[in-house]
PDB file of C-alpha atoms in Angstrom:
ATOM      1  CA  ARG A 200       8.599  49.962 -59.889  1.00 96.00           C
ATOM      2  CA  ILE A 201       9.806  46.372 -60.147  1.00 97.00           C
ATOM      3  CA  GLY A 202      10.992  44.831 -63.391  1.00 97.00           C
ATOM      4  CA  ALA A 203       8.981  41.837 -64.528  1.00 98.00           C
ATOM      5  CA  ALA A 204      12.129  39.664 -64.587  1.00 97.00           C
ATOM      6  CA  ALA A 205      12.879  40.268 -60.888  1.00 97.00           C
ATOM      7  CA  THR A 206      13.063  36.895 -59.145  1.00 97.00           C
ATOM      8  CA  TYR A 207      11.425  36.044 -55.858  1.00 96.00           C
ATOM      9  CA  LEU A 208      14.842  35.576 -54.319  1.00 96.00           C
ATOM     10  CA  GLU A 209      15.878  39.078 -55.351  1.00 97.00           C
ATOM     11  CA  ILE A 210      12.634  40.472 -53.945  1.00 97.00           C
ATOM     12  CA  ARG A 211      12.908  38.686 -50.590  1.00 95.00           C
ATOM     13  CA  ARG A 212      16.553  39.770 -50.163  1.00 96.00           C
ATOM     14  CA  ASP A 213      16.071  43.416 -51.135  1.00 97.00           C
ATOM     15  CA  ALA A 214      16.232  45.678 -48.083  1.00 97.00           C
ATOM     16  CA  ARG A 215      14.122  48.345 -49.781  1.00 95.00           C
ATOM     17  CA  VAL A 216      11.308  45.881 -50.409  1.00 96.00           C
ATOM     18  CA  ALA A 217      11.472  44.600 -46.838  1.00 96.00           C
ATOM     19  CA  ALA A 218      11.286  48.141 -45.456  1.00 95.00           C
ATOM     20  CA  ARG A 219       8.700  49.690 -47.765  1.00 95.00           C
ATOM     21  CA  CYS A 220       6.668  46.766 -49.063  1.00 97.00           C
ATOM     22  CA  PRO A 221       6.844  43.980 -46.470  1.00 97.00           C
ATOM     23  CA  LEU A 222       3.776  42.242 -47.908  1.00 98.00           C
ATOM     24  CA  LEU A 223       5.686  41.539 -51.110  1.00 97.00           C
ATOM     25  CA  ALA A 224       8.720  40.324 -49.171  1.00 97.00           C
ATOM     26  CA  ALA A 225       6.569  38.000 -47.059  1.00 96.00           C
ATOM     27  CA  MET A 226       4.981  36.504 -50.161  1.00 95.00           C
ATOM     28  CA  ALA A 227       8.364  35.972 -51.844  1.00 95.00           C
ATOM     29  CA  ARG A 228       9.606  33.940 -48.855  1.00 92.00           C
ATOM     30  CA  ASP A 229       6.720  31.481 -49.271  1.00 90.00           C
ATOM     31  CA  VAL A 230       6.906  30.790 -53.007  1.00 88.00           C
ATOM     32  CA  GLY A 231       7.953  27.170 -53.513  1.00 82.00           C
ATOM     33  CA  ALA A 232      11.470  26.052 -52.674  1.00 84.00           C
ATOM     34  CA  LEU A 233      14.671  28.071 -52.888  1.00 87.00           C
ATOM     35  CA  GLN A 234      15.293  26.752 -56.398  1.00 90.00           C
ATOM     36  CA  ILE A 235      11.940  28.134 -57.564  1.00 89.00           C
ATOM     37  CA  GLN A 236      12.571  31.445 -55.827  1.00 92.00           C
ATOM     38  CA  ALA A 237      15.879  31.744 -57.675  1.00 95.00           C
ATOM     39  CA  ARG A 238      14.287  31.201 -61.088  1.00 95.00           C
ATOM     40  CA  GLY A 239      10.671  32.302 -60.770  1.00 95.00           C
ATOM     41  CA  THR A 240       9.705  35.890 -61.558  1.00 97.00           C
ATOM     42  CA  LEU A 241       6.780  38.214 -60.932  1.00 96.00           C
ATOM     43  CA  GLY A 242       6.305  38.593 -64.675  1.00 97.00           C
ATOM     44  CA  GLY A 243       6.120  34.846 -65.140  1.00 96.00           C
ATOM     45  CA  ASN A 244       3.581  34.521 -62.333  1.00 95.00           C
ATOM     46  CA  LEU A 245       1.440  37.223 -63.925  1.00 97.00           C
ATOM     47  CA  ALA A 246       1.700  35.849 -67.471  1.00 97.00           C
ATOM     48  CA  SER A 247       0.802  32.269 -66.537  1.00 95.00           C
ATOM     49  CA  GLY A 248      -2.590  33.422 -65.271  1.00 95.00           C
ATOM     50  CA  SER A 249      -2.883  30.706 -62.633  1.00 95.00           C
ATOM     51  CA  PRO A 250      -5.732  31.246 -60.157  1.00 96.00           C
ATOM     52  CA  ALA A 251      -3.354  29.907 -57.474  1.00 94.00           C
ATOM     53  CA  ALA A 252      -0.640  32.523 -58.096  1.00 94.00           C
ATOM     54  CA  ASP A 253       0.917  33.765 -54.854  1.00 94.00           C
ATOM     55  CA  GLY A 254       2.608  36.756 -56.474  1.00 95.00           C
ATOM     56  CA  VAL A 255      -0.553  37.914 -58.205  1.00 97.00           C
ATOM     57  CA  SER A 256      -2.471  37.745 -54.910  1.00 97.00           C
ATOM     58  CA  ALA A 257       0.033  40.047 -53.221  1.00 98.00           C
ATOM     59  CA  LEU A 258       0.071  42.434 -56.180  1.00 98.00           C
ATOM     60  CA  ALA A 259      -3.738  42.514 -56.121  1.00 98.00           C
ATOM     61  CA  ALA A 260      -3.667  43.662 -52.500  1.00 98.00           C
ATOM     62  CA  LEU A 261      -1.142  46.333 -53.486  1.00 98.00           C
ATOM     63  CA  ASP A 262      -3.347  47.644 -56.326  1.00 98.00           C
ATOM     64  CA  ALA A 263      -0.508  47.117 -58.787  1.00 98.00           C
ATOM     65  CA  THR A 264      -0.401  48.495 -62.308  1.00 98.00           C
ATOM     66  CA  LEU A 265       1.285  46.529 -65.095  1.00 98.00           C
ATOM     67  CA  VAL A 266       3.440  48.112 -67.770  1.00 98.00           C
ATOM     68  CA  LEU A 267       2.890  46.230 -71.045  1.00 98.00           C
ATOM     69  CA  ALA A 268       5.374  46.911 -73.847  1.00 98.00           C
ATOM     70  CA  SER A 269       5.644  46.176 -77.562  1.00 97.00           C
ATOM     71  CA  THR A 270       7.195  47.775 -80.651  1.00 97.00           C
ATOM     72  CA  ARG A 271       4.109  50.007 -80.667  1.00 95.00           C
ATOM     73  CA  GLY A 272       5.045  51.482 -77.297  1.00 97.00           C
ATOM     74  CA  ALA A 273       4.020  50.918 -73.696  1.00 97.00           C
ATOM     75  CA  ARG A 274       0.672  51.007 -71.947  1.00 98.00           C
ATOM     76  CA  ARG A 275      -0.343  50.775 -68.302  1.00 98.00           C
ATOM     77  CA  VAL A 276      -3.083  48.404 -67.226  1.00 98.00           C
ATOM     78  CA  PRO A 277      -4.389  48.088 -63.655  1.00 98.00           C
ATOM     79  CA  LEU A 278      -3.941  44.519 -62.483  1.00 98.00           C
ATOM     80  CA  ALA A 279      -7.639  44.444 -61.619  1.00 97.00           C
ATOM     81  CA  SER A 280      -8.380  44.816 -65.361  1.00 97.00           C
ATOM     82  CA  PHE A 281      -5.669  42.462 -66.644  1.00 98.00           C
ATOM     83  CA  TYR A 282      -7.358  39.050 -66.493  1.00 98.00           C
ATOM     84  CA  THR A 283     -10.423  38.276 -68.594  1.00 97.00           C
ATOM     85  CA  GLY A 284     -10.915  34.662 -67.469  1.00 96.00           C
ATOM     86  CA  TYR A 285      -9.117  31.458 -66.595  1.00 96.00           C
ATOM     87  CA  ARG A 286      -5.558  31.873 -67.924  1.00 96.00           C
ATOM     88  CA  ARG A 287      -6.743  34.658 -70.225  1.00 97.00           C
ATOM     89  CA  SER A 288      -5.691  38.301 -70.155  1.00 98.00           C
ATOM     90  CA  VAL A 289      -5.614  41.516 -72.175  1.00 98.00           C
ATOM     91  CA  LEU A 290      -1.936  40.932 -73.048  1.00 97.00           C
ATOM     92  CA  ALA A 291      -1.632  41.178 -76.846  1.00 97.00           C
ATOM     93  CA  ALA A 292       0.331  38.637 -78.871  1.00 95.00           C
ATOM     94  CA  ASP A 293       3.134  41.132 -79.483  1.00 96.00           C
ATOM     95  CA  GLU A 294       3.350  42.455 -75.904  1.00 97.00           C
ATOM     96  CA  LEU A 295       5.530  41.614 -72.934  1.00 97.00           C
ATOM     97  CA  ILE A 296       5.037  42.464 -69.278  1.00 98.00           C
ATOM     98  CA  GLU A 297       7.830  44.969 -68.704  1.00 98.00           C
ATOM     99  CA  ALA A 298       7.324  46.080 -65.114  1.00 98.00           C
ATOM    100  CA  ILE A 299       4.986  46.324 -62.148  1.00 98.00           C
ATOM    101  CA  GLU A 300       4.225  49.669 -60.523  1.00 98.00           C
ATOM    102  CA  ILE A 301       2.960  50.004 -56.966  1.00 97.00           C
ATOM    103  CA  ALA A 302       1.814  53.062 -55.036  1.00 96.00           C
ATOM    104  CA  LEU A 303       3.581  52.418 -51.742  1.00 95.00           C
ATOM    105  CA  PRO A 304       1.462  52.778 -48.592  1.00 94.00           C
ATOM    106  CA  PRO A 305       2.748  54.688 -45.559  1.00 96.00           C
ATOM    107  CA  GLU A 306       5.355  52.802 -43.556  1.00 94.00           C
ATOM    108  CA  GLY A 307       3.845  50.598 -40.890  1.00 95.00           C
ATOM    109  CA  SER A 308       0.541  50.087 -42.707  1.00 97.00           C
ATOM    110  CA  PRO A 309      -1.175  46.875 -41.552  1.00 98.00           C
ATOM    111  CA  PHE A 310      -0.978  43.940 -43.947  1.00 98.00           C
ATOM    112  CA  ALA A 311      -1.591  40.213 -43.997  1.00 98.00           C
ATOM    113  CA  TRP A 312      -0.118  37.319 -45.921  1.00 97.00           C
ATOM    114  CA  ARG A 313      -1.354  33.801 -45.308  1.00 96.00           C
ATOM    115  CA  LYS A 314      -0.672  30.706 -47.393  1.00 93.00           C
ATOM    116  CA  VAL A 315      -2.739  27.701 -46.376  1.00 93.00           C
ATOM    117  CA  GLY A 316      -1.621  24.303 -47.627  1.00 85.00           C
ATOM    118  CA  THR A 317       0.895  21.512 -47.252  1.00 76.00           C
ATOM    119  CA  ARG A 318       3.862  23.872 -47.143  1.00 63.00           C
ATOM    120  CA  GLN A 319       6.427  21.226 -46.232  1.00 58.00           C
ATOM    121  CA  ALA A 320       5.602  19.378 -49.452  1.00 51.00           C
ATOM    122  CA  GLN A 321       6.082  22.570 -51.508  1.00 67.00           C
ATOM    123  CA  ALA A 322       2.497  22.150 -52.763  1.00 72.00           C
ATOM    124  CA  ILE A 323       0.376  24.791 -54.436  1.00 85.00           C
ATOM    125  CA  SER A 324      -1.722  26.518 -51.786  1.00 88.00           C
ATOM    126  CA  LYS A 325      -5.255  25.472 -50.981  1.00 94.00           C
ATOM    127  CA  VAL A 326      -5.978  29.163 -50.318  1.00 96.00           C
ATOM    128  CA  ALA A 327      -3.649  32.163 -50.202  1.00 96.00           C
ATOM    129  CA  PHE A 328      -4.682  35.569 -48.857  1.00 98.00           C
ATOM    130  CA  ALA A 329      -3.048  38.975 -49.131  1.00 98.00           C
ATOM    131  CA  ALA A 330      -4.352  42.208 -47.658  1.00 98.00           C
ATOM    132  CA  LEU A 331      -3.192  45.756 -47.113  1.00 98.00           C
ATOM    133  CA  ALA A 332      -4.901  48.674 -45.411  1.00 98.00           C
ATOM    134  CA  VAL A 333      -4.307  52.309 -44.649  1.00 98.00           C
ATOM    135  CA  VAL A 334      -6.372  53.239 -41.596  1.00 97.00           C
ATOM    136  CA  ALA A 335      -7.190  56.748 -40.396  1.00 96.00           C
ATOM    137  CA  GLU A 336      -9.607  57.677 -37.606  1.00 96.00           C
ATOM    138  CA  GLY A 337     -11.131  54.231 -37.446  1.00 97.00           C
ATOM    139  CA  ARG A 338     -11.812  53.915 -41.160  1.00 98.00           C
ATOM    140  CA  ALA A 339      -9.971  52.256 -44.010  1.00 98.00           C
ATOM    141  CA  ALA A 340      -8.751  54.976 -46.361  1.00 98.00           C
ATOM    142  CA  ARG A 341      -7.227  52.308 -48.589  1.00 98.00           C
ATOM    143  CA  LEU A 342      -7.942  48.597 -48.667  1.00 98.00           C
ATOM    144  CA  GLY A 343      -6.501  46.056 -51.080  1.00 98.00           C
ATOM    145  CA  LEU A 344      -7.288  42.341 -51.092  1.00 98.00           C
ATOM    146  CA  GLY A 345      -6.173  39.342 -53.131  1.00 98.00           C
ATOM    147  CA  MET A 346      -7.021  35.676 -52.721  1.00 98.00           C
ATOM    148  CA  ALA A 347      -5.745  32.655 -54.642  1.00 97.00           C
ATOM    149  CA  SER A 348      -7.344  29.280 -55.405  1.00 97.00           C
ATOM    150  CA  VAL A 349     -10.927  30.410 -54.833  1.00 98.00           C
ATOM    151  CA  ALA A 350     -12.047  31.491 -58.337  1.00 97.00           C
ATOM    152  CA  PRO A 351     -11.099  31.107 -62.033  1.00 96.00           C
ATOM    153  CA  THR A 352      -8.600  33.936 -61.561  1.00 97.00           C
ATOM    154  CA  VAL A 353      -6.984  35.428 -58.484  1.00 98.00           C
ATOM    155  CA  ALA A 354      -9.886  37.070 -56.653  1.00 98.00           C
ATOM    156  CA  PHE A 355      -9.842  40.779 -55.812  1.00 98.00           C
ATOM    157  CA  LEU A 356     -12.803  40.395 -53.395  1.00 98.00           C
ATOM    158  CA  PRO A 357     -14.696  43.522 -54.518  1.00 98.00           C
ATOM    159  CA  ALA A 358     -17.663  43.083 -52.162  1.00 98.00           C
ATOM    160  CA  THR A 359     -15.343  42.582 -49.193  1.00 98.00           C
ATOM    161  CA  ARG A 360     -13.298  45.592 -50.190  1.00 98.00           C
ATOM    162  CA  ALA A 361     -16.404  47.739 -50.613  1.00 98.00           C
ATOM    163  CA  LEU A 362     -17.566  46.664 -47.158  1.00 98.00           C
ATOM    164  CA  GLY A 363     -14.252  47.647 -45.589  1.00 98.00           C
ATOM    165  CA  LEU A 364     -14.310  51.084 -47.186  1.00 98.00           C
ATOM    166  CA  SER A 365     -17.974  51.785 -46.552  1.00 98.00           C
ATOM    167  CA  ARG A 366     -18.105  52.524 -42.846  1.00 97.00           C
ATOM    168  CA  PRO A 367     -16.110  52.644 -39.589  1.00 98.00           C
ATOM    169  CA  LEU A 368     -14.199  49.414 -39.034  1.00 98.00           C
ATOM    170  CA  ALA A 369     -15.595  49.002 -35.514  1.00 97.00           C
ATOM    171  CA  THR A 370     -19.081  48.555 -36.975  1.00 98.00           C
ATOM    172  CA  ILE A 371     -18.114  45.744 -39.366  1.00 98.00           C
ATOM    173  CA  THR A 372     -18.939  42.383 -37.809  1.00 98.00           C
ATOM    174  CA  ASP A 373     -17.643  38.920 -38.596  1.00 98.00           C
ATOM    175  CA  ALA A 374     -21.072  38.126 -40.063  1.00 98.00           C
ATOM    176  CA  ASP A 375     -20.738  41.106 -42.421  1.00 98.00           C
ATOM    177  CA  VAL A 376     -17.332  39.879 -43.556  1.00 98.00           C
ATOM    178  CA  GLU A 377     -18.570  36.327 -44.071  1.00 98.00           C
ATOM    179  CA  GLN A 378     -21.445  37.492 -46.240  1.00 98.00           C
ATOM    180  CA  ALA A 379     -19.146  39.646 -48.380  1.00 98.00           C
ATOM    181  CA  VAL A 380     -16.460  36.995 -48.825  1.00 98.00           C
ATOM    182  CA  LEU A 381     -18.962  34.320 -49.818  1.00 98.00           C
ATOM    183  CA  ALA A 382     -20.288  36.707 -52.477  1.00 98.00           C
ATOM    184  CA  ASP A 383     -16.743  37.148 -53.811  1.00 98.00           C
ATOM    185  CA  VAL A 384     -15.438  33.576 -54.067  1.00 98.00           C
ATOM    186  CA  SER A 385     -16.450  30.594 -56.197  1.00 97.00           C
ATOM    187  CA  PRO A 386     -14.042  27.763 -55.294  1.00 97.00           C
ATOM    188  CA  ILE A 387     -14.138  24.264 -56.719  1.00 96.00           C
ATOM    189  CA  ASP A 388     -13.280  20.765 -55.540  1.00 95.00           C
ATOM    190  CA  ASP A 389      -9.937  19.525 -56.883  1.00 92.00           C
ATOM    191  CA  VAL A 390      -7.032  17.283 -55.907  1.00 89.00           C
ATOM    192  CA  ARG A 391      -5.730  19.830 -53.390  1.00 89.00           C
ATOM    193  CA  SER A 392      -8.884  20.699 -51.481  1.00 93.00           C
ATOM    194  CA  THR A 393     -12.665  20.953 -51.448  1.00 96.00           C
ATOM    195  CA  ALA A 394     -14.828  23.941 -52.238  1.00 97.00           C
ATOM    196  CA  ALA A 395     -16.363  23.814 -48.746  1.00 98.00           C
ATOM    197  CA  TYR A 396     -12.971  23.919 -47.047  1.00 97.00           C
ATOM    198  CA  ARG A 397     -11.805  26.778 -49.258  1.00 98.00           C
ATOM    199  CA  ARG A 398     -14.921  28.818 -48.475  1.00 98.00           C
ATOM    200  CA  HIS A 399     -14.402  28.223 -44.755  1.00 98.00           C
ATOM    201  CA  VAL A 400     -10.733  29.245 -44.887  1.00 98.00           C
ATOM    202  CA  ALA A 401     -11.425  32.260 -47.095  1.00 98.00           C
ATOM    203  CA  VAL A 402     -13.953  33.604 -44.630  1.00 98.00           C
ATOM    204  CA  ARG A 403     -11.760  32.999 -41.580  1.00 98.00           C
ATOM    205  CA  LEU A 404      -8.690  34.653 -43.125  1.00 98.00           C
ATOM    206  CA  ALA A 405     -10.653  37.763 -44.021  1.00 98.00           C
ATOM    207  CA  GLN A 406     -12.341  37.871 -40.622  1.00 98.00           C
ATOM    208  CA  ARG A 407      -8.969  37.654 -38.902  1.00 98.00           C
ATOM    209  CA  PHE A 408      -7.628  40.609 -40.876  1.00 98.00           C
ATOM    210  CA  PHE A 409     -10.675  42.746 -40.208  1.00 98.00           C
ATOM    211  CA  GLY A 410     -10.368  41.839 -36.538  1.00 98.00           C
ATOM    212  CA  GLU A 411      -6.788  43.102 -36.569  1.00 98.00           C
ATOM    213  CA  LEU A 412      -7.935  46.347 -38.176  1.00 98.00           C
ATOM    214  CA  ARG A 413     -10.669  46.837 -35.568  1.00 96.00           C
ATOM    215  CA  ALA A 414      -8.065  46.468 -32.838  1.00 95.00           C
ATOM    216  CA  LEU A 415      -5.891  49.318 -34.109  1.00 92.00           C
TER     217      LEU A 415
END
């Protein structure tokens, strides 16, 4: 459980996060400059609803649940059900995001975090990709995915996830992954990138992660 006001700097420096949730620590190291890491929070990233949100991508891969609180009490909403469209969510006018809850995977579980963009310029990513898997006997027993800047909201890649859970990893080809990813993303052209480039990168990042899983 992480409070919504936890900053990225606190997350990246916390030894417990580094040991038990390295995906979150890796993401926190890549969010903007040090000044942003010292002020920015997970709750703020979630509430803004940006489709380019690094923190939301990592939390998507971790199957996070949000605790929403008001004077009426608290309720828990899976992150996958939180957003209803571009910068829109189920958060009521009188609610705040209080905390984020994560079911921690076993230590050593394979994960990926990739942020593609002009990092030295502190620019918003062209594409960001987060993934986490729990693998047993050649199959994914748990698979979480999150991708930023490829859809109106952070994408959970349901077709790609379903593919990864459907059969032994050794039987999933790069062509299978490409087909699933292209069904999951709907990028646009903007000042940071083109839709074609984003589709290409999205496919390659997912293929690389599945390749790593096949090699286990």
